[in-house]
Coordinates of C-alpha atoms and ligand atoms in Angstrom, one line a residue:
M1 CA -35.4 -0.9 21.0
Y2 CA -31.7 -1.1 22.2
K3 CA -31.6 2.4 23.6
D4 CA -29.0 2.9 26.2
K5 CA -27.0 0.0 25.1
I6 CA -23.5 0.4 24.4
V7 CA -22.1 -1.9 21.8
V8 CA -18.5 -2.2 20.3
V9 CA -18.2 -3.6 16.9
A10 CA -14.4 -4.5 16.4
G11 CA -14.0 -4.5 12.5
G12 CA -17.0 -2.1 12.3
T13 CA -15.1 -0.4 9.4
G14 CA -15.2 -3.7 7.4
S15 CA -17.5 -5.2 4.8
V16 CA -19.4 -7.2 7.4
G17 CA -18.8 -5.1 10.4
E18 CA -20.3 -2.1 9.0
G19 CA -23.6 -3.8 8.3
I20 CA -23.3 -5.0 11.9
A21 CA -22.9 -1.6 13.1
K22 CA -25.7 -0.2 11.1
W23 CA -28.2 -2.6 12.5
F24 CA -27.3 -1.7 16.2
V25 CA -27.6 1.9 15.4
S26 CA -30.9 1.6 13.6
Q27 CA -32.1 0.0 16.7
G28 CA -31.2 2.9 19.0
A29 CA -27.7 1.5 20.4
T30 CA -24.8 3.8 20.8
V31 CA -22.0 1.9 18.7
V32 CA -18.3 2.4 19.2
I33 CA -16.1 1.2 16.5
P34 CA -12.2 1.0 17.0
T35 CA -10.3 1.7 14.0
R36 CA -6.4 1.8 13.1
N37 CA -7.2 4.1 10.2
M38 CA -9.5 6.9 10.9
T39 CA -9.8 7.9 7.1
K40 CA -11.9 4.9 6.8
I41 CA -14.6 6.7 8.8
A42 CA -15.6 8.7 5.5
K43 CA -16.5 5.6 4.0
V44 CA -18.8 4.1 6.5
Q45 CA -20.1 6.8 8.5
A46 CA -23.2 7.9 6.5
Y47 CA -24.0 4.3 5.6
I48 CA -24.1 3.1 9.1
A49 CA -25.7 6.1 10.7
P50 CA -27.7 8.1 8.2
N51 CA -29.0 10.4 10.7
G52 CA -25.3 11.1 12.2
K53 CA -26.5 9.8 15.6
N54 CA -25.3 7.2 18.1
L55 CA -22.0 6.3 16.2
H56 CA -18.6 7.0 17.5
F57 CA -15.0 5.9 16.3
I58 CA -11.9 5.5 18.3
E59 CA -8.6 5.4 17.0
G60 CA -6.2 2.5 17.9
N61 CA -4.9 -0.9 16.9
I62 CA -6.7 -3.3 19.0
A63 CA -4.3 -6.0 17.4
D64 CA -1.7 -4.7 19.8
E65 CA -2.5 -5.6 23.4
T66 CA -1.3 -2.4 25.0
D67 CA -3.5 -0.2 22.6
A68 CA -6.4 -2.6 23.0
I69 CA -6.4 -2.1 26.8
R70 CA -6.1 1.6 26.2
V71 CA -9.2 1.5 23.8
R72 CA -11.1 -0.6 26.2
D73 CA -10.4 1.8 29.0
E74 CA -11.3 4.8 27.1
I75 CA -14.6 3.5 25.8
I76 CA -15.5 2.5 29.4
A77 CA -14.5 6.0 30.8
T78 CA -16.6 7.7 28.1
Y79 CA -19.6 5.6 27.6
G80 CA -19.9 3.9 31.1
Q81 CA -20.0 0.3 30.2
I82 CA -20.0 -2.1 27.3
D83 CA -23.3 -4.2 26.9
A84 CA -22.3 -6.2 23.9
M85 CA -19.4 -6.7 21.5
V86 CA -19.2 -8.1 18.1
S87 CA -15.8 -9.1 16.8
S88 CA -15.7 -9.1 13.0
L89 CA -12.0 -9.0 12.5
F90 CA -9.7 -9.6 9.4
G91 CA -11.3 -10.5 5.8
W92 CA -10.3 -12.9 3.1
W93 CA -7.0 -13.9 1.6
S94 CA -6.1 -16.4 -1.3
G95 CA -2.7 -17.1 -2.7
D96 CA -0.1 -19.8 -2.4
K97 CA -1.2 -23.3 -1.4
L98 CA 0.2 -24.2 2.1
T99 CA 3.3 -26.1 0.8
D100 CA 4.5 -23.1 -1.1
L101 CA 3.3 -20.6 1.7
S102 CA 6.1 -18.3 3.1
L103 CA 6.4 -18.5 7.0
E104 CA 6.1 -14.5 6.7
R105 CA 2.8 -14.7 4.9
W106 CA 1.6 -17.5 7.4
N107 CA 2.6 -15.4 10.5
Y108 CA 1.1 -12.3 9.0
I109 CA -2.4 -14.0 8.6
I110 CA -2.5 -15.9 11.7
N111 CA -1.5 -12.8 13.6
S112 CA -4.1 -10.6 11.8
S113 CA -7.0 -13.0 12.3
L114 CA -6.7 -15.6 15.2
T115 CA -4.1 -13.6 17.5
T116 CA -6.1 -10.6 17.1
H117 CA -9.3 -12.1 18.0
F118 CA -7.5 -13.8 21.0
I119 CA -6.1 -10.3 22.2
V120 CA -9.5 -8.6 21.6
A121 CA -11.3 -11.3 23.5
K122 CA -9.0 -11.4 26.4
T123 CA -9.0 -7.7 26.6
F124 CA -12.8 -6.9 26.4
I125 CA -14.6 -10.0 27.8
P126 CA -13.8 -9.5 31.5
Y127 CA -15.2 -5.8 31.1
I128 CA -18.4 -6.6 29.4
A129 CA -21.6 -6.0 31.6
P130 CA -23.2 -8.9 33.5
R131 CA -25.1 -11.1 31.0
G132 CA -23.7 -9.2 28.3
S133 CA -22.9 -10.6 25.0
Y134 CA -19.6 -11.3 23.0
S135 CA -20.2 -12.6 19.4
F136 CA -17.3 -13.9 17.3
I137 CA -17.9 -13.5 13.4
V138 CA -16.5 -16.6 11.7
G139 CA -16.5 -17.9 8.2
L140 CA -17.5 -21.2 6.6
S141 CA -13.6 -21.9 5.9
S142 CA -13.5 -22.7 9.7
V143 CA -15.2 -26.3 8.7
R144 CA -14.7 -26.5 5.1
P145 CA -11.1 -26.5 3.8
V146 CA -10.6 -23.8 1.1
P147 CA -7.7 -24.6 -1.3
H148 CA -5.2 -21.5 -1.6
S149 CA -6.8 -20.0 1.4
G150 CA -5.1 -22.2 3.8
P151 CA -4.0 -20.0 6.6
I152 CA -7.5 -18.2 6.7
S153 CA -9.1 -21.8 7.2
V154 CA -6.6 -22.7 9.8
A155 CA -7.1 -19.4 11.7
N156 CA -10.9 -19.6 11.3
A157 CA -10.9 -23.3 12.7
A158 CA -8.8 -22.3 15.7
E159 CA -11.1 -19.2 16.3
L160 CA -14.0 -21.7 16.9
M161 CA -12.0 -23.4 19.4
L162 CA -10.9 -20.1 20.9
R163 CA -14.5 -19.3 21.3
R164 CA -15.4 -22.5 22.8
V165 CA -12.5 -22.5 25.2
L166 CA -13.3 -19.0 26.3
S167 CA -16.9 -20.1 27.0
A168 CA -15.8 -23.3 28.9
E169 CA -13.6 -20.8 31.0
N170 CA -16.3 -18.3 31.5
D171 CA -19.2 -18.1 34.0
P172 CA -22.2 -17.6 31.8
N173 CA -24.0 -15.6 34.5
Q174 CA -21.2 -13.1 33.8
I175 CA -21.4 -12.9 30.0
R176 CA -22.4 -15.0 27.1
I177 CA -20.0 -15.8 24.3
N178 CA -21.0 -17.4 21.1
D179 CA -19.8 -17.6 17.4
I180 CA -22.0 -16.8 14.3
N181 CA -20.5 -19.0 11.6
L182 CA -21.5 -17.7 8.1
G183 CA -21.4 -18.5 4.5
P184 CA -21.0 -15.8 1.8
I185 CA -22.4 -12.3 2.9
N186 CA -24.0 -9.8 0.7
T187 CA -21.8 -6.5 1.5
R188 CA -21.4 -3.3 -0.1
S189 CA -18.0 -4.2 -1.3
R190 CA -19.0 -7.7 -2.7
G191 CA -21.0 -5.6 -5.3
A192 CA -24.1 -6.7 -7.2
M193 CA -22.4 -9.0 -9.7
Y194 CA -21.2 -11.2 -6.9
S195 CA -24.1 -11.0 -4.4
S196 CA -26.9 -13.3 -4.4
P197 CA -30.6 -13.2 -3.0
D198 CA -29.5 -16.6 -1.4
Y199 CA -27.0 -15.0 0.6
I200 CA -27.4 -13.4 4.1
D201 CA -26.9 -9.5 4.1
A202 CA -24.3 -7.9 6.3
V203 CA -27.2 -6.0 8.3
E204 CA -28.9 -9.2 8.8
V205 CA -25.7 -10.4 10.5
G206 CA -26.1 -7.5 12.8
R207 CA -29.7 -8.6 13.5
I208 CA -28.5 -12.1 14.4
A209 CA -25.9 -10.4 16.9
G210 CA -28.7 -8.1 18.1
I211 CA -31.0 -11.0 18.9
I212 CA -28.6 -12.8 20.8
A213 CA -27.5 -9.6 22.7
F214 CA -30.9 -8.1 23.5
E215 CA -33.9 -9.9 22.2
E216 CA -35.2 -13.5 22.1
G217 CA -31.7 -14.9 22.2
Q218 CA -30.8 -13.5 25.4
N219 CA -30.2 -17.1 26.9
I220 CA -28.0 -18.3 24.2
T221 CA -24.5 -19.0 25.4
D222 CA -21.6 -21.1 24.5
A223 CA -23.3 -21.8 21.0
S224 CA -22.0 -21.9 17.5
I225 CA -24.6 -20.6 15.2
A226 CA -24.0 -21.8 11.9
L227 CA -26.0 -19.9 9.2
R228 CA -24.9 -20.4 5.7
L229 CA -27.7 -19.1 3.4
K230 CA -30.5 -17.0 3.6
T231 CA -33.0 -19.9 4.2
N232 CA -30.9 -20.9 7.4
Y233 CA -31.3 -17.4 8.6
H234 CA -35.1 -17.5 8.1
E235 CA -35.4 -21.0 9.8
W236 CA -33.3 -19.5 12.7
L237 CA -35.5 -16.6 13.1
T238 CA -38.5 -18.8 13.2
Q239 CA -36.9 -21.1 15.8
M240 CA -36.2 -18.1 17.8
G241 CA -40.0 -17.3 17.6
I242 CA -39.6 -14.2 15.2
N243 CA -41.3 -13.7 12.0
Ligands
NAP1 N1 -17.4 -11.0 3.8 C1 -18.0 -12.1 3.5 O1 -18.6 -12.5 2.8 C2 -17.8 -13.0 4.9 C3 -18.3 -14.3 5.0 C4 -18.5 -15.0 6.0 C5 -17.7 -14.6 7.1 N2 -17.1 -13.5 7.0 C6 -16.3 -13.1 8.3 O2 -16.3 -11.8 8.5 C7 -15.3 -11.2 9.3 C8 -15.1 -9.9 8.7 O3 -14.8 -10.1 7.2 P1 -14.8 -8.8 6.2 O4 -15.1 -9.2 4.8 O5 -15.8 -7.7 6.8 O6 -13.4 -8.2 6.3 P2 -12.8 -6.8 6.2 O7 -13.8 -6.0 5.2 O8 -11.4 -6.7 5.8 O9 -13.0 -6.0 7.6 C9 -12.0 -6.6 8.7 C10 -11.9 -5.4 9.6 O10 -11.3 -5.8 10.8 C11 -10.5 -4.8 11.3 N3 -9.2 -5.2 11.9 C12 -8.7 -4.9 13.0 N4 -7.5 -5.4 13.4 C13 -7.2 -6.1 12.2 C14 -6.0 -6.7 11.9 N5 -4.9 -6.9 12.5 N6 -5.9 -7.1 10.6 C15 -7.1 -6.8 9.6 N7 -8.0 -6.3 10.0 C16 -8.1 -5.8 11.2 C17 -10.2 -3.7 10.2 O11 -10.5 -2.5 10.8 P3 -9.5 -1.2 10.7 O12 -8.8 -1.4 9.4 O13 -10.5 0.1 10.7 O14 -8.7 -1.3 11.9 C18 -11.2 -4.0 9.0 O15 -12.1 -3.0 8.8 C19 -14.1 -12.3 9.1 O16 -14.1 -12.9 10.2 C20 -14.6 -13.2 8.0 O17 -14.1 -14.4 8.0 C21 -17.0 -12.6 6.0

């Protein structure tokens, strides 16, 4: 269905990102995943693309602006264009409460999550094909304070505003920028014990991003799509006219 589409999944080696990449590959897109650590490929390659086709990795640190530009330019030189991008960056952290948190730890988490999102967005968004899609993946902690995960909650909340300002500054005829704001996700790394039939699956997150990029959601722009649980996902599919 997504044949000839080039999709970049930033964070595609991660728990949610691998599911997103798997959905796009399963629909015939060519998926490119930047990674800082090429040894991670072995863990995800066969899962994302069981037939070994349409999946490519590029080594680089997209949290570093110079390297992000190099990665972007190499992707465009190799694949011709970027039709859609999903940014599923940085995972979870819990530890000291804010009043005990070291500045070093604060800076590390804010840089790894919020600042990385900023660098990746500013580097790639201007280069996405017209009417293409850029989706931020954000967690529920963006709107619900999570004790002992303060810097993650703060970064996630700021990522929502980052997305909104990018949308406000953007010409929607150029590119559509949205965020997909999720509750807990069933991922391979979560394992059966902590999974639930009430949770959305990582591959379904990919489907949401795919619908926005190439299907019934192609007019969605400047939207925050809050889908906490599987029931919300099914309601959203119905709203989109999809069974
Ligand atoms: N897991 C959940 O249940 C869940 C629920 C709701 C929302 N989310 C959201 O989904 C997103 C991804 O979460 P996840 O659980 O998939 O995380 P994860 O497994 O840690 O994956 C994050 C990926 O981000 C990439 N990355 C790039 N630059 C990074 C940097 N500077 N620091 C850290 N990672 C960097 C990493 O790729 P390389 O190491 O290959 O470079 C890594 O594979 C987050 O925004 C999270 O809030 C997750």
